[in-house]
CSV table of C-alpha atoms in Angstrom, one decimal:
chain,number,residue,atom,x,y,z
Y,1,MET,CA,75.8,198.7,177.9
Y,2,ASN,CA,74.9,202.3,177.9
Y,3,TYR,CA,73.2,202.3,181.4
Y,4,ASP,CA,72.6,205.9,181.3
Y,5,ALA,CA,70.6,205.6,178.1
Y,6,ALA,CA,68.7,202.6,179.6
Y,7,LEU,CA,67.6,204.7,182.5
Y,8,ASP,CA,66.6,207.4,180.3
Y,9,SER,CA,64.4,204.8,178.5
Y,10,ALA,CA,62.9,203.3,181.5
Y,11,ILE,CA,62.0,206.8,182.9
Y,12,GLY,CA,60.9,208.1,179.3
Y,13,ARG,CA,58.3,205.2,179.1
Y,14,LEU,CA,56.7,206.3,182.2
Y,15,HIS,CA,56.4,209.9,181.0
Y,16,SER,CA,54.9,208.8,177.7
Y,17,GLU,CA,52.2,206.5,179.3
Y,18,GLY,CA,51.2,209.4,181.6
Y,19,ARG,CA,52.1,207.5,184.9
Y,20,TYR,CA,55.6,209.0,185.8
Y,21,ARG,CA,54.9,209.8,189.7
Y,22,THR,CA,55.8,213.2,190.8
Y,23,PHE,CA,56.3,213.9,194.6
Y,24,ILE,CA,54.5,216.6,196.1
Y,25,ASP,CA,56.6,218.5,198.9
Y,26,ILE,CA,54.2,219.1,201.6
Y,27,GLU,CA,54.4,220.1,205.4
Y,28,ARG,CA,51.7,219.0,207.7
Y,29,ARG,CA,50.7,221.8,210.3
Y,30,GLN,CA,50.9,220.3,214.0
Y,31,GLY,CA,47.4,220.5,215.3
Y,32,ALA,CA,45.9,221.7,212.0
Y,33,TYR,CA,45.4,218.4,210.0
Y,34,PRO,CA,44.3,218.1,207.1
Y,35,HIS,CA,45.9,221.8,206.4
Y,36,ALA,CA,49.4,221.5,205.1
Y,37,ILE,CA,51.8,223.7,203.3
Y,38,TRP,CA,53.0,223.0,199.8
Y,39,ARG,CA,56.2,223.9,198.8
Y,40,LYS,CA,56.2,224.7,195.1
Y,41,PRO,CA,59.2,223.7,192.9
Y,42,ASP,CA,59.9,227.6,192.3
Y,43,GLY,CA,60.3,228.0,196.1
Y,44,SER,CA,57.1,229.5,196.8
Y,45,GLU,CA,54.5,228.3,199.2
Y,46,ALA,CA,50.8,227.8,199.4
Y,47,ASP,CA,48.2,226.4,201.9
Y,48,ILE,CA,46.6,223.2,200.9
Y,49,THR,CA,44.1,220.5,202.3
Y,50,VAL,CA,45.1,217.0,202.2
Y,51,TRP,CA,42.6,214.6,200.9
Y,52,CYS,CA,44.6,211.8,200.0
Y,53,GLY,CA,46.2,210.9,203.4
Y,54,ASN,CA,46.0,207.7,205.1
Y,55,ASP,CA,46.0,209.5,208.8
Y,56,TYR,CA,42.3,208.6,208.6
Y,57,LEU,CA,41.3,210.0,212.0
Y,58,GLY,CA,43.8,212.6,212.5
Y,59,MET,CA,45.7,210.4,215.1
Y,60,GLY,CA,49.0,211.7,213.8
Y,61,GLN,CA,48.1,215.0,215.5
Y,62,HIS,CA,46.6,213.8,218.7
Y,63,PRO,CA,48.2,215.4,221.8
Y,64,GLU,CA,48.3,212.5,223.8
Y,65,VAL,CA,50.1,210.8,221.0
Y,66,LEU,CA,52.6,213.5,220.6
Y,67,ALA,CA,53.3,213.6,224.5
Y,68,ALA,CA,53.8,210.0,224.8
Y,69,MET,CA,56.4,210.3,221.9
Y,70,HIS,CA,58.0,213.2,223.6
Y,71,GLU,CA,58.3,211.6,227.0
Y,72,ALA,CA,59.9,208.3,225.2
Y,73,LEU,CA,62.3,210.5,223.1
Y,74,GLU,CA,63.7,212.5,226.3
Y,75,ALA,CA,63.8,209.2,228.3
Y,76,THR,CA,65.5,207.1,225.4
Y,77,GLY,CA,66.8,209.0,222.7
Y,78,ALA,CA,66.1,208.9,219.0
Y,79,GLY,CA,66.7,205.0,218.0
Y,80,SER,CA,66.3,201.8,219.4
Y,81,GLY,CA,69.9,200.9,218.8
Y,82,GLY,CA,69.8,197.5,217.0
Y,83,THR,CA,67.7,194.5,216.0
Y,84,ARG,CA,64.9,193.1,218.4
Y,85,ASN,CA,67.3,190.2,219.0
Y,86,ILE,CA,70.3,192.4,220.0
Y,87,SER,CA,69.5,195.4,222.4
Y,88,GLY,CA,66.6,196.6,220.1
Y,89,THR,CA,63.5,195.6,222.6
Y,90,THR,CA,62.4,197.8,224.9
Y,91,VAL,CA,59.5,198.3,227.2
Y,92,TYR,CA,57.8,200.3,224.7
Y,93,HIS,CA,57.9,197.6,222.1
Y,94,LYS,CA,56.5,195.2,224.6
Y,95,ARG,CA,53.9,197.5,225.8
Y,96,LEU,CA,52.7,198.1,222.0
Y,97,GLU,CA,52.8,194.4,221.4
Y,98,ALA,CA,50.7,193.9,224.5
Y,99,GLU,CA,48.2,196.7,223.3
Y,100,LEU,CA,47.8,194.7,219.7
Y,101,SER,CA,47.4,191.4,221.3
Y,102,ASP,CA,44.5,192.7,223.5
Y,103,LEU,CA,43.2,194.6,220.6
Y,104,HIS,CA,42.8,191.6,218.4
Y,105,GLY,CA,42.0,189.2,221.0
Y,106,LYS,CA,45.3,187.0,220.3
Y,107,GLU,CA,47.7,185.5,222.6
Y,108,ALA,CA,50.7,187.6,221.0
Y,109,ALA,CA,51.6,190.1,218.8
Y,110,LEU,CA,54.8,190.9,216.8
Y,111,LEU,CA,56.1,194.2,215.7
Y,112,PHE,CA,57.5,195.1,212.0
Y,113,THR,CA,59.0,198.3,210.6
Y,114,SER,CA,55.9,198.4,208.2
Y,115,ALA,CA,52.9,196.4,207.3
Y,116,TYR,CA,54.5,195.7,204.0
Y,117,ILE,CA,57.5,194.0,205.7
Y,118,ALA,CA,55.2,192.3,208.1
Y,119,ASN,CA,53.1,190.8,205.1
Y,120,ASP,CA,56.1,189.9,202.9
Y,121,ALA,CA,58.2,188.5,205.9
Y,122,THR,CA,55.5,186.4,207.4
Y,123,ILE,CA,53.9,185.1,204.2
Y,124,SER,CA,57.4,184.1,202.7
Y,125,THR,CA,58.3,182.4,206.1
Y,126,LEU,CA,55.2,180.2,206.5
Y,127,PRO,CA,56.4,177.4,204.2
Y,128,LYS,CA,59.6,177.0,206.2
Y,129,LEU,CA,57.0,176.2,209.0
Y,130,PHE,CA,54.7,174.1,207.3
Y,131,PRO,CA,56.5,172.2,204.4
Y,132,GLY,CA,54.5,171.8,201.3
Y,133,LEU,CA,52.2,174.5,202.1
Y,134,ILE,CA,50.0,175.7,199.5
Y,135,ILE,CA,48.9,179.5,199.4
Y,136,TYR,CA,45.6,180.4,198.0
Y,137,SER,CA,45.7,184.3,197.5
Y,138,ASP,CA,43.0,186.6,196.3
Y,139,ALA,CA,43.9,188.2,193.0
Y,140,LEU,CA,43.6,191.8,194.2
Y,141,ASN,CA,45.7,191.2,197.3
Y,142,HIS,CA,48.2,194.0,198.2
Y,143,ALA,CA,51.7,193.9,196.6
Y,144,SER,CA,53.5,193.2,200.0
Y,145,MET,CA,51.2,190.0,200.1
Y,146,ILE,CA,51.9,189.1,196.5
Y,147,GLU,CA,55.7,189.6,197.1
Y,148,GLY,CA,55.6,187.2,200.3
Y,149,VAL,CA,53.8,184.7,198.2
Y,150,ARG,CA,56.3,185.0,195.2
Y,151,ARG,CA,59.3,184.6,197.7
Y,152,ASN,CA,58.2,181.9,199.8
Y,153,GLY,CA,59.1,179.3,197.2
Y,154,GLY,CA,56.1,176.9,197.8
Y,155,ALA,CA,52.9,176.4,195.7
Y,156,LYS,CA,50.5,179.0,195.2
Y,157,ARG,CA,46.9,179.3,193.7
Y,158,ILE,CA,45.6,182.8,192.7
Y,159,PHE,CA,41.7,182.9,193.0
Y,160,ARG,CA,39.4,185.5,191.4
Y,161,HIS,CA,38.9,188.6,193.6
Y,162,ASN,CA,36.2,187.7,196.2
Y,163,ASP,CA,35.1,184.6,194.2
Y,164,VAL,CA,34.5,182.1,197.0
Y,165,ALA,CA,33.2,179.3,194.3
Y,166,HIS,CA,36.6,179.8,192.3
Y,167,LEU,CA,38.5,179.2,195.6
Y,168,ARG,CA,36.6,176.2,196.5
Y,169,GLU,CA,37.4,174.7,193.2
Y,170,LEU,CA,41.1,175.2,193.9
Y,171,LEU,CA,41.0,173.9,197.3
Y,172,ALA,CA,39.0,170.9,196.3
Y,173,ALA,CA,41.6,170.0,193.4
Y,174,ASP,CA,44.5,169.8,195.8
Y,175,ASP,CA,45.9,167.2,198.1
Y,176,PRO,CA,43.4,167.1,201.2
Y,177,ALA,CA,46.5,166.2,203.4
Y,178,ALA,CA,48.8,169.3,202.1
Y,179,PRO,CA,48.8,172.3,204.8
Y,180,LYS,CA,47.0,175.3,203.2
Y,181,LEU,CA,46.7,178.9,204.0
Y,182,ILE,CA,44.1,181.4,202.4
Y,183,ALA,CA,45.3,185.0,202.3
Y,184,PHE,CA,43.0,187.9,201.7
Y,185,GLU,CA,42.1,191.6,203.0
Y,186,SER,CA,39.1,192.7,204.7
Y,187,ILE,CA,39.0,196.2,202.9
Y,188,TYR,CA,40.6,196.2,199.3
Y,189,SER,CA,41.8,199.9,199.4
Y,190,MET,CA,41.6,200.9,195.7
Y,191,ASP,CA,38.0,200.1,195.3
Y,192,GLY,CA,37.1,200.0,199.0
Y,193,ASP,CA,35.1,196.7,198.9
Y,194,PHE,CA,35.0,194.2,201.5
Y,195,GLY,CA,36.5,190.6,201.4
Y,196,PRO,CA,33.9,187.8,202.2
Y,197,ILE,CA,35.4,186.9,205.4
Y,198,LYS,CA,32.9,184.7,206.9
Y,199,ALA,CA,32.7,182.6,203.6
Y,200,LEU,CA,36.5,182.4,203.6
Y,201,CYS,CA,36.7,181.2,207.1
Y,202,ASP,CA,34.1,178.6,206.3
Y,203,LEU,CA,36.1,177.0,203.3
Y,204,ALA,CA,39.3,177.2,205.8
Y,205,ASP,CA,37.2,175.1,208.4
Y,206,GLU,CA,35.9,172.8,205.7
Y,207,PHE,CA,39.6,172.1,203.9
Y,208,ASN,CA,41.5,172.6,207.2
Y,209,ALA,CA,43.3,175.7,206.2
Y,210,LEU,CA,44.8,178.6,208.0
Y,211,THR,CA,43.5,181.9,207.6
Y,212,TYR,CA,45.5,185.1,206.9
Y,213,ILE,CA,43.9,188.5,206.9
Y,214,ASP,CA,45.3,192.0,206.1
Y,215,GLU,CA,43.4,194.5,207.9
Y,216,VAL,CA,45.6,197.3,207.0
Y,217,HIS,CA,42.8,199.8,206.0
Y,218,ALA,CA,40.2,198.7,208.8
Y,219,VAL,CA,42.4,198.6,211.9
Y,220,GLY,CA,41.3,201.6,213.9
Y,221,MET,CA,38.3,202.1,211.8
Y,222,TYR,CA,35.8,199.2,212.2
Y,223,GLY,CA,34.7,197.3,215.1
Y,224,PRO,CA,33.7,198.4,218.6
Y,225,ARG,CA,37.4,198.7,219.7
Y,226,GLY,CA,38.7,199.5,216.4
Y,227,ALA,CA,40.3,195.9,215.5
Y,228,GLY,CA,39.0,195.9,212.1
Y,229,VAL,CA,36.3,194.3,210.0
Y,230,ALA,CA,36.8,190.7,211.4
Y,231,GLU,CA,35.8,192.4,214.9
Y,232,ARG,CA,33.0,194.2,213.3
Y,233,ASP,CA,31.7,190.9,212.1
Y,234,GLY,CA,32.4,188.7,214.9
Y,235,LEU,CA,35.0,186.9,213.2
Y,236,MET,CA,38.4,187.3,214.9
Y,237,GLY,CA,38.4,184.1,216.4
Y,238,ARG,CA,38.3,182.3,213.3
Y,239,ILE,CA,41.3,184.2,211.8
Y,240,ASP,CA,44.9,182.5,212.5
Y,241,ILE,CA,47.1,185.4,211.5
Y,242,ILE,CA,46.2,189.1,211.4
Y,243,ASN,CA,48.2,191.8,209.6
Y,244,GLY,CA,47.8,195.4,210.6
Y,245,THR,CA,49.3,198.7,210.4
Y,246,LEU,CA,50.3,201.7,212.9
Y,247,ALA,CA,50.9,204.0,210.0
Y,248,LYS,CA,47.3,204.7,208.8
Y,249,ALA,CA,44.3,205.2,211.2
Y,250,TYR,CA,46.7,205.0,214.2
Y,251,GLY,CA,48.8,207.9,212.5
Y,252,VAL,CA,52.2,206.7,213.5
Y,253,PHE,CA,54.5,204.2,211.8
Y,254,GLY,CA,55.1,200.7,211.8
Y,255,GLY,CA,53.3,197.3,211.1
Y,256,TYR,CA,52.6,193.9,212.9
Y,257,ILE,CA,51.0,190.6,213.1
Y,258,ALA,CA,48.7,189.1,215.8
Y,259,ALA,CA,48.2,185.5,216.3
Y,260,SER,CA,48.8,182.5,218.8
Y,261,ALA,CA,51.8,182.5,220.9
Y,262,LYS,CA,53.3,179.6,219.0
Y,263,MET,CA,52.8,181.3,215.5
Y,264,VAL,CA,54.3,184.5,216.7
Y,265,ASP,CA,57.2,182.7,218.0
Y,266,ALA,CA,58.0,180.8,215.1
Y,267,VAL,CA,57.7,183.8,212.8
Y,268,ARG,CA,60.0,185.8,215.0
Y,269,SER,CA,62.4,183.1,214.9
Y,270,TYR,CA,62.4,182.5,211.3
Y,271,ALA,CA,61.7,185.5,209.4
Y,272,PRO,CA,64.6,187.3,208.0
Y,273,GLY,CA,62.5,190.3,207.7
Y,274,PHE,CA,62.1,190.6,211.4
Y,275,ILE,CA,65.6,189.1,212.5
Y,276,PHE,CA,67.9,191.3,210.6
Y,277,THR,CA,65.9,194.6,210.6
Y,278,THR,CA,66.4,197.3,213.2
Y,279,SER,CA,63.6,197.8,215.6
Y,280,LEU,CA,61.1,200.9,215.6
Y,281,PRO,CA,62.6,203.9,217.6
Y,282,PRO,CA,61.0,203.5,221.2
Y,283,ALA,CA,59.5,207.1,220.7
Y,284,VAL,CA,57.5,205.6,217.6
Y,285,ALA,CA,56.5,202.5,219.6
Y,286,ALA,CA,55.3,204.8,222.3
Y,287,GLY,CA,53.1,207.1,220.3
Y,288,ALA,CA,51.6,203.8,218.3
Y,289,ALA,CA,50.6,202.1,221.9
Y,290,THR,CA,49.0,205.4,222.9
Y,291,SER,CA,47.0,205.8,219.8
Y,292,VAL,CA,45.9,202.0,219.8
Y,293,ARG,CA,44.8,202.6,223.5
Y,294,ILE,CA,42.8,205.9,222.7
Y,295,LEU,CA,41.1,204.2,219.6
Y,296,LYS,CA,39.7,201.3,221.6
Y,297,THR,CA,37.2,203.6,223.3
Y,298,ALA,CA,36.9,206.3,220.5
Y,299,GLN,CA,33.9,205.3,218.6
Y,300,HIS,CA,32.9,209.2,218.0
Y,301,LEU,CA,35.9,209.3,215.8
Y,302,ARG,CA,35.1,206.4,213.5
Y,303,ASP,CA,31.4,207.6,213.3
Y,304,ALA,CA,32.2,210.9,212.4
Y,305,GLN,CA,34.8,209.6,209.6
Y,306,GLN,CA,32.0,207.3,208.3
Y,307,THR,CA,29.3,210.3,208.3
Y,308,ASN,CA,32.0,212.6,206.1
Y,309,ALA,CA,32.6,209.7,203.9
Y,310,SER,CA,29.0,209.1,203.4
Y,311,ILE,CA,28.1,212.7,202.7
Y,312,LEU,CA,31.1,213.1,200.3
Y,313,LYS,CA,30.1,210.0,198.4
Y,314,MET,CA,26.3,211.2,198.1
Y,315,ARG,CA,27.6,214.7,197.0
Y,316,LEU,CA,29.6,213.5,194.3
Y,317,LYS,CA,27.1,210.9,193.1
Y,318,GLY,CA,24.7,213.8,192.8
Y,319,LEU,CA,27.0,215.6,190.2
Y,320,GLY,CA,27.1,212.3,188.2
Y,321,LEU,CA,30.7,211.3,188.8
Y,322,PRO,CA,31.6,207.7,188.7
Y,323,ILE,CA,32.0,206.9,192.3
Y,324,ILE,CA,33.2,203.5,193.4
Y,325,ASP,CA,31.0,202.7,196.3
Y,326,HIS,CA,31.1,199.5,198.3
Y,327,GLY,CA,30.1,201.1,201.7
Y,328,SER,CA,33.6,201.7,203.2
Y,329,HIS,CA,35.3,204.8,204.2
Y,330,ILE,CA,37.3,204.9,201.0
Y,331,VAL,CA,36.0,207.0,198.0
Y,332,PRO,CA,37.4,206.5,194.9
Y,333,VAL,CA,36.5,208.3,191.3
Y,334,HIS,CA,37.1,206.4,188.4
Y,335,VAL,CA,38.9,208.4,185.5
Y,336,GLY,CA,40.2,205.8,183.5
Y,337,ASP,CA,43.1,207.3,181.9
Y,338,PRO,CA,46.5,208.2,183.4
Y,339,ILE,CA,46.9,211.5,181.6
Y,340,HIS,CA,43.6,212.9,182.5
Y,341,CYS,CA,44.0,211.5,186.0
Y,342,LYS,CA,47.2,213.6,186.4
Y,343,MET,CA,45.5,216.4,185.0
Y,344,LEU,CA,42.7,216.4,187.5
Y,345,SER,CA,45.2,215.9,190.3
Y,346,ASP,CA,47.2,218.8,189.2
Y,347,MET,CA,44.2,221.3,188.7
Y,348,LEU,CA,42.8,220.5,192.1
Y,349,LEU,CA,46.2,221.3,193.6
Y,350,GLU,CA,47.0,224.5,191.7
Y,351,GLU,CA,43.6,225.8,191.6
Y,352,PHE,CA,41.9,224.9,194.4
Y,353,GLY,CA,44.7,223.8,197.1
Y,354,ILE,CA,43.2,220.2,197.3
Y,355,TYR,CA,45.8,217.5,197.4
Y,356,SER,CA,44.6,214.3,195.9
Y,357,GLN,CA,47.3,212.2,194.5
Y,358,PRO,CA,46.6,210.3,191.1
Y,359,ILE,CA,46.5,206.5,191.5
Y,360,ASN,CA,47.8,204.9,188.4
Y,361,TYR,CA,49.2,201.6,187.0
Y,362,PRO,CA,50.6,199.6,188.4
Y,363,THR,CA,48.8,200.4,191.8
Y,364,VAL,CA,45.6,199.8,189.9
Y,365,PRO,CA,45.1,198.0,186.5
Y,366,ARG,CA,45.4,199.8,183.3
Y,367,GLY,CA,42.1,201.8,182.5
Y,368,THR,CA,41.0,201.8,185.9
Y,369,GLU,CA,43.2,205.1,187.0
Y,370,ARG,CA,41.3,207.1,189.5
Y,371,LEU,CA,41.5,209.7,192.3
Y,372,ARG,CA,41.3,208.5,195.5
Y,373,PHE,CA,39.6,210.7,198.5
Y,374,THR,CA,40.1,210.0,202.1
Y,375,PRO,CA,37.7,212.2,204.3
Y,376,SER,CA,38.5,212.3,207.9
Y,377,PRO,CA,36.6,213.5,211.0
Y,378,VAL,CA,38.9,216.7,211.0
Y,379,HIS,CA,37.6,217.8,207.3
Y,380,ASP,CA,34.9,220.2,208.0
Y,381,SER,CA,31.8,221.0,205.9
Y,382,GLN,CA,33.6,224.0,204.2
Y,383,GLN,CA,36.4,221.8,203.0
Y,384,ILE,CA,33.9,219.3,201.6
Y,385,ASP,CA,32.2,222.0,199.7
Y,386,ARG,CA,35.1,223.3,198.3
Y,387,LEU,CA,36.1,219.9,197.1
Y,388,VAL,CA,32.9,219.2,195.5
Y,389,MET,CA,32.6,222.3,193.8
Y,390,ALA,CA,36.1,222.0,192.6
Y,391,MET,CA,35.3,218.4,191.4
Y,392,ASP,CA,32.2,219.5,189.6
Y,393,GLN,CA,34.0,222.4,187.6
Y,394,LEU,CA,37.2,220.2,186.8
Y,395,TRP,CA,35.2,217.2,185.7
Y,396,LYS,CA,33.0,219.1,183.2
Y,397,HIS,CA,36.5,220.6,181.9
Y,398,CYS,CA,38.0,217.3,181.6
Y,399,ALA,CA,34.9,216.0,179.5
Y,400,LEU,CA,35.3,218.6,177.2
Y,401,ASN,CA,39.2,218.2,177.0
Y,402,ARG,CA,38.5,214.2,176.3
Y,403,ALA,CA,35.7,215.1,173.7
Y,404,GLU,CA,38.1,217.4,171.9
Y,405,MET,CA,41.4,215.0,171.7
Y,406,SER,CA,38.8,212.3,170.3
Y,407,ALA,CA,37.4,214.5,167.7
């Protein structure tokens, strides 16, 4: 086999479909987010505004978070030195897990190196703990949940997105005595829509199923203490396993689950993705713990973020742009074509200094390509004005371009 030719063919397909992914080299400015420096391929630099970051509340720049990380770095050094089982558990890891279990009102929490790994490792391990487990997974669940379901080797059922009636049909068709788990998200990040948490919990009660929720895009953002949509809706006590991230609203790094002490003990004892992975650096754990603690009482940041998101959606709708609006903090603009989506992204960056990465297949289905804006409390009115002006100008340009191509 000609391996180089095979690689050329694989990469060439991405280029021909208009969905080859280009990394934009940026350098965030401490204390100045969402401003950043774009380091261009020719070596020159330009000031840009980041409009697609997941640091939803700007906590990655918070002075108390940075101070906590500096303190832990000076106290312990760079890395943890091992897995959690072998020298990699420190006071910083235990402190962060205590903050997280308190946040979600659970007996325990367990840290992973990312929310992706937390989902994959936990879901793929559950059939070892509950032999014969059937997992019912929403069709639009994140890739990490899909991977966990795929790798667990057990039975799976995929229900149509947010379709409670379809899920009921699937549950009713299976053995009532079989162990079951319903896996879903609180906010689906590509469309920004909410999962029907209460209805799913009601079905779980009726069919004696466990509940597993991914709150990755909601932790820090919703609820009186930032525990997520389940907290906002008064439903945290009905969720058996909560998955969250420390890399989005909390602005640092890592993922976790929160659950009963027995569930956490079993997962940490059986999940290879936990057992055989070096633990988070203590400085990262210290910064994350501080961020979680701060956001438990920082409703003003959540309110400001929601206000900016509402303003941006309202103004883009006023231009007639196809906004996908389900009431969450995420602002997707449907483009529907990978080439035009990439073109819009490139023009925003090069002509207006606005960075919004195109979202193409396989992150979203073909034909639903989009730009996804993530306003934060630290985006000011002038930056919103500039984004709206740029989208107005470029959308008209792209409409003309599409018309010419189809003529």
